[in-house]
Amino acid sequence: MKVQRIDNIKEQEFIDKYLLANVPVIVTDGMKDWKVDKFGPQQLDQAFGHYEVQIYDDLFELQTIDTLHSYLLDNFNKPAGNTHKPLYIRWYTKLKEVDFFWADEVFEKLSDSWAHPYFIPNDNLVIPYTPEGGTANVNEAYYPYRGLFISCKGARTRLHKDPFNSNAVLCQFYGEKEMLLYAPDQQPYVMNEHGFVDPKNPDLQKFPQFNKARPTYEDVLAPGEIVLFPAGWFHDVTCAGDSISITWNFVHHAEKEQLSEFIRLNPEDSQLEIVQFFLQGRKL
């Protein structure tokens, strides 16, 4: 089944029908006024090719640091299967108190080339925290896992769900991404003490229940489209060709209790330092 595609939606309707209803959706007109051409591979290479970037495998493990120019030269415009497991750039802005190769300066320089999507709330947020009456526009403010994904053909993010009951947004600037989505009720079949199953190459000894799993959606995200992966949804994403996207996560105030429950049940979760960074010392 394909993900529902919509346009011209009011923010409150998006919140009620999709975000809080926990329903994935693709919005087709959310990038129409952006300077999308600024995010092409040649344009990014010309502007930021000398910057050092974070290069990852298909399951969030940092592999190396290299320049953007070197990655594009070695990986873009190559035939499929050129590398055994294609790596890709996850170029995050600061999300915890460590010195790293963050993309803060790049996002600052690109902030006028895109905007906070018109239908996504920029207030009443728990993560990142917005005070009463305050707002946080994603093109200007820090958000968890806000980053540029610069990926060669065949690069993949294996099946996972996003941390601490957060929602994920993915904006597609260049190329296409093949998406496989499993609903939260499929968790017993796709996740256990071994981690997440690889639906393209399942280890049935570790995941004996996987044969019961049924994906809810299979679709392709095209340039100019924005997809919402609501909290708890499992998604597996593969680049059909060379690809450039922007992503980030957030938790709405109406989801505060679910976040509190996650923290209570998972006090040792490694991602909680990111929660604390964005709570800025405040208690839920």
PDB file of C-alpha atoms in Angstrom:
ATOM      1  CA  MET A   1       0.000   0.000   0.000  1.00  0.00           C
ATOM      2  CA  LYS A   2       1.171   3.540  -0.790  1.00  0.00           C
ATOM      3  CA  VAL A   3       1.488   6.289   1.807  1.00  0.00           C
ATOM      4  CA  GLN A   4      -1.300   8.863   1.502  1.00  0.00           C
ATOM      5  CA  ARG A   5      -0.242  12.008  -0.360  1.00  0.00           C
ATOM      6  CA  ILE A   6      -1.812  15.344   0.529  1.00  0.00           C
ATOM      7  CA  ASP A   7      -1.311  19.052  -0.076  1.00  0.00           C
ATOM      8  CA  ASN A   8      -2.689  22.384   1.143  1.00  0.00           C
ATOM      9  CA  ILE A   9      -3.282  21.083   4.673  1.00  0.00           C
ATOM     10  CA  LYS A  10      -3.772  23.265   7.738  1.00  0.00           C
ATOM     11  CA  GLU A  11      -1.369  22.811  10.637  1.00  0.00           C
ATOM     12  CA  GLN A  12      -4.068  21.744  13.109  1.00  0.00           C
ATOM     13  CA  GLU A  13      -5.477  19.236  10.634  1.00  0.00           C
ATOM     14  CA  PHE A  14      -1.991  17.778  10.183  1.00  0.00           C
ATOM     15  CA  ILE A  15      -1.578  17.535  13.961  1.00  0.00           C
ATOM     16  CA  ASP A  16      -4.961  15.880  14.502  1.00  0.00           C
ATOM     17  CA  LYS A  17      -5.186  13.568  11.486  1.00  0.00           C
ATOM     18  CA  TYR A  18      -1.581  12.441  11.156  1.00  0.00           C
ATOM     19  CA  LEU A  19       0.815  13.451  13.934  1.00  0.00           C
ATOM     20  CA  LEU A  20      -1.316  12.581  16.973  1.00  0.00           C
ATOM     21  CA  ALA A  21      -3.286   9.920  15.099  1.00  0.00           C
ATOM     22  CA  ASN A  22       0.091   8.259  14.420  1.00  0.00           C
ATOM     23  CA  VAL A  23      -0.449   7.960  10.668  1.00  0.00           C
ATOM     24  CA  PRO A  24       2.406   8.367   8.145  1.00  0.00           C
ATOM     25  CA  VAL A  25       1.760  10.883   5.392  1.00  0.00           C
ATOM     26  CA  ILE A  26       3.550  12.519   2.462  1.00  0.00           C
ATOM     27  CA  VAL A  27       2.972  16.225   1.805  1.00  0.00           C
ATOM     28  CA  THR A  28       3.653  17.181  -1.801  1.00  0.00           C
ATOM     29  CA  ASP A  29       3.659  20.988  -1.637  1.00  0.00           C
ATOM     30  CA  GLY A  30       5.723  21.640   1.488  1.00  0.00           C
ATOM     31  CA  MET A  31       8.901  22.579  -0.399  1.00  0.00           C
ATOM     32  CA  LYS A  32       7.412  24.532  -3.302  1.00  0.00           C
ATOM     33  CA  ASP A  33       8.839  27.915  -2.271  1.00  0.00           C
ATOM     34  CA  TRP A  34      12.279  26.647  -1.258  1.00  0.00           C
ATOM     35  CA  LYS A  35      15.491  27.200  -3.220  1.00  0.00           C
ATOM     36  CA  VAL A  36      15.852  23.493  -3.889  1.00  0.00           C
ATOM     37  CA  ASP A  37      18.603  24.056  -6.458  1.00  0.00           C
ATOM     38  CA  LYS A  38      20.931  25.128  -3.618  1.00  0.00           C
ATOM     39  CA  PHE A  39      20.921  21.507  -2.415  1.00  0.00           C
ATOM     40  CA  GLY A  40      22.104  19.784  -5.595  1.00  0.00           C
ATOM     41  CA  PRO A  41      25.374  17.808  -5.388  1.00  0.00           C
ATOM     42  CA  GLN A  42      27.333  20.257  -7.552  1.00  0.00           C
ATOM     43  CA  GLN A  43      26.033  23.252  -5.620  1.00  0.00           C
ATOM     44  CA  LEU A  44      26.814  21.707  -2.230  1.00  0.00           C
ATOM     45  CA  ASP A  45      30.246  20.624  -3.449  1.00  0.00           C
ATOM     46  CA  GLN A  46      31.027  24.124  -4.684  1.00  0.00           C
ATOM     47  CA  ALA A  47      29.867  25.759  -1.443  1.00  0.00           C
ATOM     48  CA  PHE A  48      30.981  23.211   1.151  1.00  0.00           C
ATOM     49  CA  GLY A  49      33.216  20.648  -0.560  1.00  0.00           C
ATOM     50  CA  HIS A  50      36.160  21.399   1.731  1.00  0.00           C
ATOM     51  CA  TYR A  51      34.133  20.768   4.907  1.00  0.00           C
ATOM     52  CA  GLU A  52      34.662  17.539   6.842  1.00  0.00           C
ATOM     53  CA  VAL A  53      31.578  15.335   7.125  1.00  0.00           C
ATOM     54  CA  GLN A  54      30.330  12.342   9.121  1.00  0.00           C
ATOM     55  CA  ILE A  55      30.087   9.131   7.070  1.00  0.00           C
ATOM     56  CA  TYR A  56      27.959   6.250   8.367  1.00  0.00           C
ATOM     57  CA  ASP A  57      26.986   2.679   7.562  1.00  0.00           C
ATOM     58  CA  ASP A  58      23.418   1.404   7.168  1.00  0.00           C
ATOM     59  CA  LEU A  59      22.645   1.289  10.898  1.00  0.00           C
ATOM     60  CA  PHE A  60      23.945   4.537  12.439  1.00  0.00           C
ATOM     61  CA  GLU A  61      27.546   3.460  13.064  1.00  0.00           C
ATOM     62  CA  LEU A  62      30.051   6.195  12.273  1.00  0.00           C
ATOM     63  CA  GLN A  63      32.662   4.817   9.861  1.00  0.00           C
ATOM     64  CA  THR A  64      34.927   7.721   9.012  1.00  0.00           C
ATOM     65  CA  ILE A  65      35.351  11.460   8.599  1.00  0.00           C
ATOM     66  CA  ASP A  66      36.198  12.822   5.142  1.00  0.00           C
ATOM     67  CA  THR A  67      35.570  15.927   3.082  1.00  0.00           C
ATOM     68  CA  LEU A  68      32.268  16.366   1.303  1.00  0.00           C
ATOM     69  CA  HIS A  69      34.134  16.726  -1.989  1.00  0.00           C
ATOM     70  CA  SER A  70      35.917  13.386  -1.537  1.00  0.00           C
ATOM     71  CA  TYR A  71      32.673  11.583  -0.740  1.00  0.00           C
ATOM     72  CA  LEU A  72      30.880  13.023  -3.771  1.00  0.00           C
ATOM     73  CA  LEU A  73      33.836  12.301  -6.064  1.00  0.00           C
ATOM     74  CA  ASP A  74      34.136   8.698  -4.887  1.00  0.00           C
ATOM     75  CA  ASN A  75      30.441   7.812  -4.634  1.00  0.00           C
ATOM     76  CA  PHE A  76      28.111   9.924  -6.781  1.00  0.00           C
ATOM     77  CA  ASN A  77      27.366   9.107 -10.424  1.00  0.00           C
ATOM     78  CA  LYS A  78      28.632   5.557 -10.005  1.00  0.00           C
ATOM     79  CA  PRO A  79      26.947   2.314 -11.130  1.00  0.00           C
ATOM     80  CA  ALA A  80      24.880   0.429  -8.574  1.00  0.00           C
ATOM     81  CA  GLY A  81      26.846  -2.112  -6.588  1.00  0.00           C
ATOM     82  CA  ASN A  82      30.050  -0.139  -6.988  1.00  0.00           C
ATOM     83  CA  THR A  83      30.672  -0.733  -3.286  1.00  0.00           C
ATOM     84  CA  HIS A  84      29.594  -3.717  -1.227  1.00  0.00           C
ATOM     85  CA  LYS A  85      27.743  -1.679   1.378  1.00  0.00           C
ATOM     86  CA  PRO A  86      27.466   1.938   0.291  1.00  0.00           C
ATOM     87  CA  LEU A  87      28.157   4.452   3.034  1.00  0.00           C
ATOM     88  CA  TYR A  88      26.485   7.816   3.288  1.00  0.00           C
ATOM     89  CA  ILE A  89      26.773  11.200   4.942  1.00  0.00           C
ATOM     90  CA  ARG A  90      24.631  11.959   7.984  1.00  0.00           C
ATOM     91  CA  TRP A  91      25.725  15.538   8.583  1.00  0.00           C
ATOM     92  CA  TYR A  92      24.111  16.493  11.879  1.00  0.00           C
ATOM     93  CA  THR A  93      23.938  19.833  13.618  1.00  0.00           C
ATOM     94  CA  LYS A  94      24.863  19.876  17.287  1.00  0.00           C
ATOM     95  CA  LEU A  95      22.725  17.532  19.385  1.00  0.00           C
ATOM     96  CA  LYS A  96      24.839  17.037  22.504  1.00  0.00           C
ATOM     97  CA  GLU A  97      27.635  18.761  24.396  1.00  0.00           C
ATOM     98  CA  VAL A  98      30.657  17.353  22.583  1.00  0.00           C
ATOM     99  CA  ASP A  99      33.083  18.786  20.058  1.00  0.00           C
ATOM    100  CA  PHE A 100      32.477  17.101  16.727  1.00  0.00           C
ATOM    101  CA  PHE A 101      32.234  17.703  12.991  1.00  0.00           C
ATOM    102  CA  TRP A 102      28.809  19.301  13.306  1.00  0.00           C
ATOM    103  CA  ALA A 103      26.997  20.885  10.348  1.00  0.00           C
ATOM    104  CA  ASP A 104      25.992  24.032  12.256  1.00  0.00           C
ATOM    105  CA  GLU A 105      27.807  26.452   9.957  1.00  0.00           C
ATOM    106  CA  VAL A 106      26.429  24.772   6.837  1.00  0.00           C
ATOM    107  CA  PHE A 107      22.845  24.950   8.099  1.00  0.00           C
ATOM    108  CA  GLU A 108      23.327  28.590   9.050  1.00  0.00           C
ATOM    109  CA  LYS A 109      24.513  29.420   5.540  1.00  0.00           C
ATOM    110  CA  LEU A 110      21.614  27.481   3.980  1.00  0.00           C
ATOM    111  CA  SER A 111      18.929  28.819   6.334  1.00  0.00           C
ATOM    112  CA  ASP A 112      17.533  31.252   3.742  1.00  0.00           C
ATOM    113  CA  SER A 113      17.273  28.508   1.109  1.00  0.00           C
ATOM    114  CA  TRP A 114      14.531  26.537   2.870  1.00  0.00           C
ATOM    115  CA  ALA A 115      11.960  27.065   5.604  1.00  0.00           C
ATOM    116  CA  HIS A 116      10.037  25.400   8.379  1.00  0.00           C
ATOM    117  CA  PRO A 117       7.336  23.379   6.551  1.00  0.00           C
ATOM    118  CA  TYR A 118       4.079  25.310   6.721  1.00  0.00           C
ATOM    119  CA  PHE A 119       2.063  22.390   8.123  1.00  0.00           C
ATOM    120  CA  ILE A 120       4.434  21.194  10.876  1.00  0.00           C
ATOM    121  CA  PRO A 121       4.043  22.836  14.301  1.00  0.00           C
ATOM    122  CA  ASN A 122       6.922  25.048  15.403  1.00  0.00           C
ATOM    123  CA  ASP A 123       5.475  25.722  18.867  1.00  0.00           C
ATOM    124  CA  ASN A 124       4.072  23.679  21.760  1.00  0.00           C
ATOM    125  CA  LEU A 125       7.068  21.366  21.490  1.00  0.00           C
ATOM    126  CA  VAL A 126       8.697  19.382  24.273  1.00  0.00           C
ATOM    127  CA  ILE A 127      11.700  18.377  22.157  1.00  0.00           C
ATOM    128  CA  PRO A 128      13.129  20.806  21.231  1.00  0.00           C
ATOM    129  CA  TYR A 129      11.716  22.771  24.134  1.00  0.00           C
ATOM    130  CA  THR A 130       9.689  25.836  23.159  1.00  0.00           C
ATOM    131  CA  PRO A 131       8.569  28.157  25.972  1.00  0.00           C
ATOM    132  CA  GLU A 132       4.995  29.416  26.084  1.00  0.00           C
ATOM    133  CA  GLY A 133       4.558  31.784  23.171  1.00  0.00           C
ATOM    134  CA  GLY A 134       7.900  30.747  21.677  1.00  0.00           C
ATOM    135  CA  THR A 135       8.668  29.056  18.371  1.00  0.00           C
ATOM    136  CA  ALA A 136      11.484  27.000  16.863  1.00  0.00           C
ATOM    137  CA  ASN A 137      11.834  27.060  13.074  1.00  0.00           C
ATOM    138  CA  VAL A 138      13.840  24.066  11.924  1.00  0.00           C
ATOM    139  CA  ASN A 139      15.838  26.020   9.337  1.00  0.00           C
ATOM    140  CA  GLU A 140      17.130  28.258  12.142  1.00  0.00           C
ATOM    141  CA  ALA A 141      16.909  26.342  15.444  1.00  0.00           C
ATOM    142  CA  TYR A 142      18.506  23.167  16.758  1.00  0.00           C
ATOM    143  CA  TYR A 143      16.400  20.006  16.500  1.00  0.00           C
ATOM    144  CA  PRO A 144      17.343  16.420  17.424  1.00  0.00           C
ATOM    145  CA  TYR A 145      19.037  14.603  14.541  1.00  0.00           C
ATOM    146  CA  ARG A 146      18.678  17.609  12.249  1.00  0.00           C
ATOM    147  CA  GLY A 147      20.977  16.766   9.399  1.00  0.00           C
ATOM    148  CA  LEU A 148      21.786  16.599   5.730  1.00  0.00           C
ATOM    149  CA  PHE A 149      21.687  13.075   4.314  1.00  0.00           C
ATOM    150  CA  ILE A 150      23.928  12.898   1.251  1.00  0.00           C
ATOM    151  CA  SER A 151      23.758   9.370  -0.095  1.00  0.00           C
ATOM    152  CA  CYS A 152      24.976   7.499  -3.136  1.00  0.00           C
ATOM    153  CA  LYS A 153      22.822   5.061  -5.071  1.00  0.00           C
ATOM    154  CA  GLY A 154      22.121   1.946  -3.011  1.00  0.00           C
ATOM    155  CA  ALA A 155      22.904   3.580   0.340  1.00  0.00           C
ATOM    156  CA  ARG A 156      20.471   2.401   2.945  1.00  0.00           C
ATOM    157  CA  THR A 157      19.209   3.091   6.439  1.00  0.00           C
ATOM    158  CA  ARG A 158      18.160  -0.307   7.717  1.00  0.00           C
ATOM    159  CA  LEU A 159      14.922  -0.928   9.555  1.00  0.00           C
ATOM    160  CA  HIS A 160      14.611   1.030  12.800  1.00  0.00           C
ATOM    161  CA  LYS A 161      12.249   3.245  14.748  1.00  0.00           C
ATOM    162  CA  ASP A 162      13.316   6.655  15.935  1.00  0.00           C
ATOM    163  CA  PRO A 163      14.565   7.245  19.495  1.00  0.00           C
ATOM    164  CA  PHE A 164      12.621   8.283  22.615  1.00  0.00           C
ATOM    165  CA  ASN A 165       9.184   8.110  20.996  1.00  0.00           C
ATOM    166  CA  SER A 166       9.999  11.002  18.660  1.00  0.00           C
ATOM    167  CA  ASN A 167       8.548  11.783  15.247  1.00  0.00           C
ATOM    168  CA  ALA A 168      10.830  12.005  12.209  1.00  0.00           C
ATOM    169  CA  VAL A 169      10.501  14.217   9.146  1.00  0.00           C
ATOM    170  CA  LEU A 170      12.348  13.670   5.866  1.00  0.00           C
ATOM    171  CA  CYS A 171      12.453  16.287   3.084  1.00  0.00           C
ATOM    172  CA  GLN A 172      13.632  15.011  -0.287  1.00  0.00           C
ATOM    173  CA  PHE A 173      15.688  17.511  -2.310  1.00  0.00           C
ATOM    174  CA  TYR A 174      17.434  15.328  -4.896  1.00  0.00           C
ATOM    175  CA  GLY A 175      16.913  11.766  -6.108  1.00  0.00           C
ATOM    176  CA  GLU A 176      14.416   9.208  -4.832  1.00  0.00           C
ATOM    177  CA  LYS A 177      14.180   6.989  -1.765  1.00  0.00           C
ATOM    178  CA  GLU A 178      12.458   3.616  -1.539  1.00  0.00           C
ATOM    179  CA  MET A 179      10.618   3.254   1.769  1.00  0.00           C
ATOM    180  CA  LEU A 180       9.318   0.235   3.652  1.00  0.00           C
ATOM    181  CA  LEU A 181       7.175   0.987   6.723  1.00  0.00           C
ATOM    182  CA  TYR A 182       5.945  -1.323   9.482  1.00  0.00           C
ATOM    183  CA  ALA A 183       3.315  -0.152  11.966  1.00  0.00           C
ATOM    184  CA  PRO A 184       4.104  -0.098  15.717  1.00  0.00           C
ATOM    185  CA  ASP A 185       1.972  -3.216  16.265  1.00  0.00           C
ATOM    186  CA  GLN A 186       4.511  -5.173  14.194  1.00  0.00           C
ATOM    187  CA  GLN A 187       7.196  -4.682  16.856  1.00  0.00           C
ATOM    188  CA  PRO A 188       7.070  -8.283  18.211  1.00  0.00           C
ATOM    189  CA  TYR A 189       7.960  -9.527  14.720  1.00  0.00           C
ATOM    190  CA  VAL A 190      10.643  -7.022  13.675  1.00  0.00           C
ATOM    191  CA  MET A 191      12.437  -6.184  16.938  1.00  0.00           C
ATOM    192  CA  ASN A 192      13.666  -8.161  19.943  1.00  0.00           C
ATOM    193  CA  GLU A 193      16.690  -8.456  22.236  1.00  0.00           C
ATOM    194  CA  HIS A 194      18.885  -8.877  19.126  1.00  0.00           C
ATOM    195  CA  GLY A 195      17.853  -5.480  17.780  1.00  0.00           C
ATOM    196  CA  PHE A 196      16.033  -4.846  14.501  1.00  0.00           C
ATOM    197  CA  VAL A 197      15.515  -7.444  11.805  1.00  0.00           C
ATOM    198  CA  ASP A 198      16.887  -6.810   8.333  1.00  0.00           C
ATOM    199  CA  PRO A 199      13.736  -7.314   6.219  1.00  0.00           C
ATOM    200  CA  LYS A 200      15.824  -7.729   3.066  1.00  0.00           C
ATOM    201  CA  ASN A 201      17.981 -10.450   4.599  1.00  0.00           C
ATOM    202  CA  PRO A 202      16.242 -11.718   7.752  1.00  0.00           C
ATOM    203  CA  ASP A 203      18.052 -13.954  10.212  1.00  0.00           C
ATOM    204  CA  LEU A 204      15.199 -16.249  11.179  1.00  0.00           C
ATOM    205  CA  GLN A 205      17.193 -17.802  13.995  1.00  0.00           C
ATOM    206  CA  LYS A 206      17.402 -14.439  15.723  1.00  0.00           C
ATOM    207  CA  PHE A 207      13.992 -13.260  14.516  1.00  0.00           C
ATOM    208  CA  PRO A 208      11.801 -16.392  14.333  1.00  0.00           C
ATOM    209  CA  GLN A 209       8.602 -14.311  14.346  1.00  0.00           C
ATOM    210  CA  PHE A 210       9.513 -12.254  11.292  1.00  0.00           C
ATOM    211  CA  ASN A 211       7.411 -14.403   8.961  1.00  0.00           C
ATOM    212  CA  LYS A 212       4.363 -12.951  10.703  1.00  0.00           C
ATOM    213  CA  ALA A 213       5.398  -9.360   9.922  1.00  0.00           C
ATOM    214  CA  ARG A 214       3.480  -7.419   7.307  1.00  0.00           C
ATOM    215  CA  PRO A 215       4.665  -4.039   6.022  1.00  0.00           C
ATOM    216  CA  THR A 216       1.955  -1.412   6.041  1.00  0.00           C
ATOM    217  CA  TYR A 217       3.424   0.751   3.291  1.00  0.00           C
ATOM    218  CA  GLU A 218       5.884   0.454   0.418  1.00  0.00           C
ATOM    219  CA  ASP A 219       6.507   3.664  -1.480  1.00  0.00           C
ATOM    220  CA  VAL A 220       9.050   5.922  -3.184  1.00  0.00           C
ATOM    221  CA  LEU A 221       9.731   9.440  -1.901  1.00  0.00           C
ATOM    222  CA  ALA A 222      10.267  11.842  -4.809  1.00  0.00           C
ATOM    223  CA  PRO A 223      12.026  15.224  -4.934  1.00  0.00           C
ATOM    224  CA  GLY A 224       9.881  17.966  -3.419  1.00  0.00           C
ATOM    225  CA  GLU A 225       8.040  15.591  -1.081  1.00  0.00           C
ATOM    226  CA  ILE A 226       8.087  15.545   2.729  1.00  0.00           C
ATOM    227  CA  VAL A 227       7.263  12.390   4.683  1.00  0.00           C
ATOM    228  CA  LEU A 228       6.265  12.082   8.332  1.00  0.00           C
ATOM    229  CA  PHE A 229       7.375   8.940  10.171  1.00  0.00           C
ATOM    230  CA  PRO A 230       5.281   9.137  13.357  1.00  0.00           C
ATOM    231  CA  ALA A 231       6.563   7.879  16.696  1.00  0.00           C
ATOM    232  CA  GLY A 232       6.948   4.123  16.888  1.00  0.00           C
ATOM    233  CA  TRP A 233       6.814   3.425  13.152  1.00  0.00           C
ATOM    234  CA  PHE A 234       9.573   1.187  11.801  1.00  0.00           C
ATOM    235  CA  HIS A 235      11.069   2.301   8.498  1.00  0.00           C
ATOM    236  CA  ASP A 236      13.712   1.002   6.108  1.00  0.00           C
ATOM    237  CA  VAL A 237      14.947   3.448   3.457  1.00  0.00           C
ATOM    238  CA  THR A 238      17.131   2.764   0.395  1.00  0.00           C
ATOM    239  CA  CYS A 239      18.347   5.327  -2.132  1.00  0.00           C
ATOM    240  CA  ALA A 240      17.074   4.463  -5.610  1.00  0.00           C
ATOM    241  CA  GLY A 241      19.736   6.808  -6.976  1.00  0.00           C
ATOM    242  CA  ASP A 242      22.083   9.441  -5.631  1.00  0.00           C
ATOM    243  CA  SER A 243      20.084  11.318  -3.019  1.00  0.00           C
ATOM    244  CA  ILE A 244      20.088  14.456  -0.858  1.00  0.00           C
ATOM    245  CA  SER A 245      17.619  14.985   1.997  1.00  0.00           C
ATOM    246  CA  ILE A 246      17.168  16.929   5.212  1.00  0.00           C
ATOM    247  CA  THR A 247      15.781  15.259   8.315  1.00  0.00           C
ATOM    248  CA  TRP A 248      14.971  16.059  11.947  1.00  0.00           C
ATOM    249  CA  ASN A 249      12.978  14.761  14.910  1.00  0.00           C
ATOM    250  CA  PHE A 250      10.599  16.363  17.379  1.00  0.00           C
ATOM    251  CA  VAL A 251       8.134  15.614  20.178  1.00  0.00           C
ATOM    252  CA  HIS A 252       4.899  17.602  20.429  1.00  0.00           C
ATOM    253  CA  HIS A 253       3.570  18.759  23.800  1.00  0.00           C
ATOM    254  CA  ALA A 254       0.566  16.455  23.369  1.00  0.00           C
ATOM    255  CA  GLU A 255       3.038  13.536  23.353  1.00  0.00           C
ATOM    256  CA  LYS A 256       4.679  14.573  26.625  1.00  0.00           C
ATOM    257  CA  GLU A 257       3.279  11.665  28.643  1.00  0.00           C
ATOM    258  CA  GLN A 258       4.573   9.102  26.142  1.00  0.00           C
ATOM    259  CA  LEU A 259       8.022  10.674  26.342  1.00  0.00           C
ATOM    260  CA  SER A 260       7.914  10.624  30.152  1.00  0.00           C
ATOM    261  CA  GLU A 261       6.916   6.968  30.103  1.00  0.00           C
ATOM    262  CA  PHE A 262       9.745   6.114  27.709  1.00  0.00           C
ATOM    263  CA  ILE A 263      12.271   7.789  30.014  1.00  0.00           C
ATOM    264  CA  ARG A 264      10.840   5.985  33.043  1.00  0.00           C
ATOM    265  CA  LEU A 265      11.043   2.586  31.357  1.00  0.00           C
ATOM    266  CA  ASN A 266      14.426   3.164  29.677  1.00  0.00           C
ATOM    267  CA  PRO A 267      16.586   5.127  32.136  1.00  0.00           C
ATOM    268  CA  GLU A 268      19.825   3.783  30.613  1.00  0.00           C
ATOM    269  CA  ASP A 269      18.936   4.504  26.991  1.00  0.00           C
ATOM    270  CA  SER A 270      21.965   5.987  25.236  1.00  0.00           C
ATOM    271  CA  GLN A 271      19.875   8.645  23.476  1.00  0.00           C
ATOM    272  CA  LEU A 272      18.640  10.256  26.683  1.00  0.00           C
ATOM    273  CA  GLU A 273      21.639  12.586  26.751  1.00  0.00           C
ATOM    274  CA  ILE A 274      20.167  14.086  23.594  1.00  0.00           C
ATOM    275  CA  VAL A 275      16.808  14.488  25.338  1.00  0.00           C
ATOM    276  CA  GLN A 276      18.546  16.312  28.186  1.00  0.00           C
ATOM    277  CA  PHE A 277      20.425  18.552  25.749  1.00  0.00           C
ATOM    278  CA  PHE A 278      17.130  19.708  24.243  1.00  0.00           C
ATOM    279  CA  LEU A 279      15.265  19.977  27.550  1.00  0.00           C
ATOM    280  CA  GLN A 280      17.972  22.422  28.669  1.00  0.00           C
ATOM    281  CA  GLY A 281      17.796  21.280  32.277  1.00  0.00           C
ATOM    282  CA  ARG A 282      14.007  21.403  32.511  1.00  0.00           C
ATOM    283  CA  LYS A 283      11.961  18.561  33.957  1.00  0.00           C
ATOM    284  CA  LEU A 284       9.061  17.093  32.027  1.00  0.00           C
TER     285      LEU A 284
END
